[in-house]
Short mmCIF file of C-alpha atoms and ligand atoms in Angstrom, two decimals:
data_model
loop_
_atom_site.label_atom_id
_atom_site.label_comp_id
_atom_site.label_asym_id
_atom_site.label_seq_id
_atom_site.Cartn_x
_atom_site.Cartn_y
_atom_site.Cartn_z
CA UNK G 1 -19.55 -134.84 -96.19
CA UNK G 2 -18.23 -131.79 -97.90
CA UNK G 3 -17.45 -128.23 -97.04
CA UNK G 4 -16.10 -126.89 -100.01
CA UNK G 5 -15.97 -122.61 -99.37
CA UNK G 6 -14.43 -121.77 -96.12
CA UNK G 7 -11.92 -118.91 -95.09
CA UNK G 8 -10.19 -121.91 -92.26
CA UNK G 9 -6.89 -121.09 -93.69
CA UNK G 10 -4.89 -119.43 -91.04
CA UNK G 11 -3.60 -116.25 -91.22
CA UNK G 12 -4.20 -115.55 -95.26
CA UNK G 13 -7.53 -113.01 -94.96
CA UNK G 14 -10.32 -112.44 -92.83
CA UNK G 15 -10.83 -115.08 -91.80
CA UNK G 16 -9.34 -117.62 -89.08
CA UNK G 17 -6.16 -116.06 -87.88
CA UNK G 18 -4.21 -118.57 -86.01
CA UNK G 19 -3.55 -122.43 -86.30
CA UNK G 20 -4.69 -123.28 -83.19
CA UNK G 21 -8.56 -121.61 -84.45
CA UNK G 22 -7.85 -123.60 -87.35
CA UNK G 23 -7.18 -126.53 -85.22
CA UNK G 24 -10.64 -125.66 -83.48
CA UNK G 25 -13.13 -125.13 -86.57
CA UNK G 26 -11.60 -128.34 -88.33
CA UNK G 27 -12.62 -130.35 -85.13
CA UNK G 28 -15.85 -128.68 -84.99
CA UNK G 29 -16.74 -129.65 -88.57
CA UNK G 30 -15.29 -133.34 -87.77
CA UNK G 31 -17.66 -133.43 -85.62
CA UNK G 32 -20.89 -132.27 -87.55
CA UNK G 33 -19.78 -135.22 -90.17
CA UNK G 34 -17.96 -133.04 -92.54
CA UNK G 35 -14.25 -134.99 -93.47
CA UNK G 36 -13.00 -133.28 -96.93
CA UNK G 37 -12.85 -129.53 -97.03
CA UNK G 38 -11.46 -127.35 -99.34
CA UNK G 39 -9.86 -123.74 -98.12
CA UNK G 40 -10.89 -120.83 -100.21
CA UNK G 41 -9.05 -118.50 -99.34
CA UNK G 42 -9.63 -114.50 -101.20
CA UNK G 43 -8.04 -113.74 -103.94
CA UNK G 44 -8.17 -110.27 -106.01
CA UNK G 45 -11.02 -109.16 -103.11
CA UNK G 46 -10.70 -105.01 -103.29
CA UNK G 47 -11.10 -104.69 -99.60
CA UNK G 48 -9.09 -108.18 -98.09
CA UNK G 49 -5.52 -108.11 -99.46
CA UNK G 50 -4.03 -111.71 -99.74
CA UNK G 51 -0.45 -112.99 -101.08
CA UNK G 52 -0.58 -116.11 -103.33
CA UNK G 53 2.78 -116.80 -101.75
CA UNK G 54 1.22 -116.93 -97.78
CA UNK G 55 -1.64 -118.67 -98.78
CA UNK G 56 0.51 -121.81 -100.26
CA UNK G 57 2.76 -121.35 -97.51
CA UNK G 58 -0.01 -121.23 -94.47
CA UNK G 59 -1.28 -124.86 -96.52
CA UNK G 60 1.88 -126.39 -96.25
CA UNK G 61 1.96 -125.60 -92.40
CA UNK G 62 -1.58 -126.43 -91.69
CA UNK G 63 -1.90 -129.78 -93.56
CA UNK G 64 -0.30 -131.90 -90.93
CA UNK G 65 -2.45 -130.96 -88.53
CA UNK G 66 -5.30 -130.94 -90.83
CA UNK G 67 -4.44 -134.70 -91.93
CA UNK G 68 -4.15 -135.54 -87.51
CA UNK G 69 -7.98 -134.53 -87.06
CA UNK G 70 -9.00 -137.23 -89.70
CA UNK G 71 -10.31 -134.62 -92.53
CA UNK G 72 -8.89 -134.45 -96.15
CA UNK G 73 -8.01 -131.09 -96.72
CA UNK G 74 -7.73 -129.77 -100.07
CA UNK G 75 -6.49 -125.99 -101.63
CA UNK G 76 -8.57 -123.95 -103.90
CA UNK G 77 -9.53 -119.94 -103.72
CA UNK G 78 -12.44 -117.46 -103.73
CA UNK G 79 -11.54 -115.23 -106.82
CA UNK G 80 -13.09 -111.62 -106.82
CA UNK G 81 -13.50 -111.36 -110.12
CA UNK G 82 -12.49 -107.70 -111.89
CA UNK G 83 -11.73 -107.86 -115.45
CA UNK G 84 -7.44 -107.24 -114.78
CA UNK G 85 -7.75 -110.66 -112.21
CA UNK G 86 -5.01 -112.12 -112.56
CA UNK G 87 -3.96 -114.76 -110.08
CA UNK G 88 -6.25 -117.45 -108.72
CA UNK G 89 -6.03 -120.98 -107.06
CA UNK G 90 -8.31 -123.44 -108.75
CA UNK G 91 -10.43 -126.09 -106.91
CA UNK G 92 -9.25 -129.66 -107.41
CA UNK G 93 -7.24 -128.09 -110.64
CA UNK G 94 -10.84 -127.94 -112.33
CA UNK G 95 -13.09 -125.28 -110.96
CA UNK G 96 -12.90 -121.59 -110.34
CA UNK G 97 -14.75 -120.27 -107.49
CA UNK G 98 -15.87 -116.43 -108.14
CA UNK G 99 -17.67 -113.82 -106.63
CA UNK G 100 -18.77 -110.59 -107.56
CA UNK G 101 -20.11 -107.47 -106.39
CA UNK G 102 -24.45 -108.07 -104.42
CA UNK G 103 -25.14 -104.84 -105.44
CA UNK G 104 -24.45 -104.22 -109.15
CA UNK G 105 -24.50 -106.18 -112.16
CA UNK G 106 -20.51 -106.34 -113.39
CA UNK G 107 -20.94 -105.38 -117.20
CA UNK G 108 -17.48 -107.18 -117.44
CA UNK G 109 -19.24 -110.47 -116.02
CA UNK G 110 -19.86 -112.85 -118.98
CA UNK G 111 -16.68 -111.54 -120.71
CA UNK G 112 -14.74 -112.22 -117.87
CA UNK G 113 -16.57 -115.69 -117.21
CA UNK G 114 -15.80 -117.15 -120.55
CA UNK G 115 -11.98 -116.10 -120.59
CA UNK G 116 -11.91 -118.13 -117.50
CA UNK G 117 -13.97 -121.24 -119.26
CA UNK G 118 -11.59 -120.62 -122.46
CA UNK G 119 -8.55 -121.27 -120.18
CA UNK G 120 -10.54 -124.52 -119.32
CA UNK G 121 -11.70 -124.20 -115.96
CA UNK G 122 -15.68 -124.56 -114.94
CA UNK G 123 -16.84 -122.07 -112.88
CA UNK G 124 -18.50 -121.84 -109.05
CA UNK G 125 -20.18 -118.76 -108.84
CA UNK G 126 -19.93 -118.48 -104.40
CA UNK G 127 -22.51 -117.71 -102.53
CA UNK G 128 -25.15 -117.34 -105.34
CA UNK G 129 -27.92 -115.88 -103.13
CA UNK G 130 -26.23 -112.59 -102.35
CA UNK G 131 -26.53 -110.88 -105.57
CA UNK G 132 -29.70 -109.22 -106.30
CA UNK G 133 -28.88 -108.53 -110.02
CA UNK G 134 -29.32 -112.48 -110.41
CA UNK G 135 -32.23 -113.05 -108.66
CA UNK G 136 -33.70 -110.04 -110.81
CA UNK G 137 -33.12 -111.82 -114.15
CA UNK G 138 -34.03 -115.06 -114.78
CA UNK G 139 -33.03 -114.68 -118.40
CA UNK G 140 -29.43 -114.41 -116.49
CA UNK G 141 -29.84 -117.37 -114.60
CA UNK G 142 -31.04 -119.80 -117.40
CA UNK G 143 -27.94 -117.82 -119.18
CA UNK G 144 -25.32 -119.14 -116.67
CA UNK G 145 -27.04 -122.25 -116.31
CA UNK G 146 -26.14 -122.76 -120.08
CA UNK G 147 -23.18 -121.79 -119.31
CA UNK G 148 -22.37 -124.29 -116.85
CA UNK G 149 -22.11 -122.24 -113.77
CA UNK G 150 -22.30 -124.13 -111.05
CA UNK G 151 -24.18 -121.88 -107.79
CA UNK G 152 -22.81 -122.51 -104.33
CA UNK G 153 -25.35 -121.73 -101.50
CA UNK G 154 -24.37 -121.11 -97.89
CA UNK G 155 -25.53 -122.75 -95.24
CA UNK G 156 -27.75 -119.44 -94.05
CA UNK G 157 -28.52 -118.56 -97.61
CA UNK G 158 -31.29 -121.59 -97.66
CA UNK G 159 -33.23 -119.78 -95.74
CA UNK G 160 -33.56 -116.58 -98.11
CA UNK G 161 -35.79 -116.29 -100.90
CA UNK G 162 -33.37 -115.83 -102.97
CA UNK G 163 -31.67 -119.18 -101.76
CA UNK G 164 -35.12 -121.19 -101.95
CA UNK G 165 -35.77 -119.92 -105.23
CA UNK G 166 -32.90 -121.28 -106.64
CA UNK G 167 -33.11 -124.67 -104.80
CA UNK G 168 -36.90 -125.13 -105.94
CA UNK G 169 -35.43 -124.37 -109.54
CA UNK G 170 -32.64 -127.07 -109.17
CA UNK G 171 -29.52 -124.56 -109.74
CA UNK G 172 -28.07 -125.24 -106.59
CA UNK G 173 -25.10 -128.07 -107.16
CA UNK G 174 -22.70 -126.70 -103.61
CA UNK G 175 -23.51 -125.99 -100.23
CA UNK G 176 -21.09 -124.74 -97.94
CA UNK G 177 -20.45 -122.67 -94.63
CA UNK G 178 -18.47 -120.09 -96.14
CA UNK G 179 -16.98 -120.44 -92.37
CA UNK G 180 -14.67 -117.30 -91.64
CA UNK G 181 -13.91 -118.29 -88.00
CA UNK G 182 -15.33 -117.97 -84.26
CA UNK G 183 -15.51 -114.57 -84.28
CA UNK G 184 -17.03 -113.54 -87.22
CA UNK G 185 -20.77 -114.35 -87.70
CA UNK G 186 -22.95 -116.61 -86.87
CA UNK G 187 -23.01 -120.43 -85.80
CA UNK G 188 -22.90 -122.97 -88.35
CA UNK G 189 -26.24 -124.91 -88.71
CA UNK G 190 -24.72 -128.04 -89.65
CA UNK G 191 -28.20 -129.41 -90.12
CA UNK G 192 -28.55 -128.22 -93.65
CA UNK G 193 -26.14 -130.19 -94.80
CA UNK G 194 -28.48 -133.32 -93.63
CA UNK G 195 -31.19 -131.60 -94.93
CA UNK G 196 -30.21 -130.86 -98.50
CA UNK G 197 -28.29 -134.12 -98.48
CA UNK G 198 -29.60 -134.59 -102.23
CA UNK G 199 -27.39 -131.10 -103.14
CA UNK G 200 -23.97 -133.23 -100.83
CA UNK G 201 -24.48 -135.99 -103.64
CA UNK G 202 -24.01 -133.35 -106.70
CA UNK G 203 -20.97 -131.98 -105.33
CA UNK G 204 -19.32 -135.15 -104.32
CA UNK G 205 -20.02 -136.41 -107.78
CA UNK G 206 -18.99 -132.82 -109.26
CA UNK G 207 -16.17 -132.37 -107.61
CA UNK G 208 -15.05 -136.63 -107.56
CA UNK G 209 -14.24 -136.20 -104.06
FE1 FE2 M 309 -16.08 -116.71 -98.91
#
């Protein structure tokens, strides 16, 4: 199986910091069945400053031992999108995971969402459940949906509303831990990826992986 948003990568943002937690959460998801992940690292987040330069440089370190505990590892990014966003890591050289502020709809958002489809990328909007400007406009959703915008759940997020609503709808095509380490939050319920094993399928044939 697949975990394909996760903040693993050591030492880049706020997520793991050292290579031996790395080491730990890669076994942990070995373990729960899950054998390709893809690090998604921050990028252009207001509050979590990351360097382009550490993040390709903490990969190169981290593969090895990545490759030793039996999982394909692969190196993408979690792009805060702001209309002057510059730098960004795609997924498999094909998608671009975003997010965006919960609180506020971003009048820059569909603007800023096309440049990126122009430059011919498809798009992952992360962690879809969190913004309550979405699940306000349905006209939105069916918007993005056209679109192509794929929405990423996490593994919590199934059990919001919001997250339901948009499973029961069939615009859910990731699931993913959105893992940020031991410390920070809570367990992983590694059942969910069992349970919405139909939503595993889309992104393995999505993503070709
Ligand atoms: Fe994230």
């Amino acid at each position: 199986m697949i975990d394909m948003h996760c903040h693993i990568l050591p030492g880049v943002d706020d997520g793991v910091k050292t290579p031996e937690e790395a080491e730990q959460s890669l076994l942990l998801f070995k373990k729960n069945g899950i054998d390709k992940i893809i690090f998604t690292p921050h990028m252009n987040h207001p509050s979590v400053k990351t360097k382009y330069e550490e993040i390709i440089k903490s990969f190169e370190n981290i593969k090895p031992l990545a490759e030793k505990t039996g999982i394909d590892v692969f190196l993408g990014s979690e792009l805060y999108l702001t209309p002057d966003y510059s730098k960004y890591i795609p997924i498999l050289d094909r998608f671009v995971m975003i997010e965006l502020p919960t609180a506020i709809y971003p009048i820059y958002f569909l603007d800023t969402l096309f440049n990126i489809e122009l430059d011919g990328y498809e798009i992952i909007l992360a962690h879809a459940e969190r913004y309550k400007w979405l699940y306000e406009n349905r006209s939105l959703q069916k918007k993005l949906k056209d679109m192509n915008v794929y929405f990423q759940i996490n593994t919590e997020g199934t059990d919001t509303a919001e997250g339901k609503y948009y499973i029961e709808n069939d615009y859910v095509e990731f699931i993913s831990s959105d893992f940020h380490g031991f410390n920070k939050r809570k367990e992983i319920d590694f059942s969910k990826y069992i349970t919405y094993e139909n939503i595993q399928k889309k992104m393995s044939k999505i993503l070709g992986i």
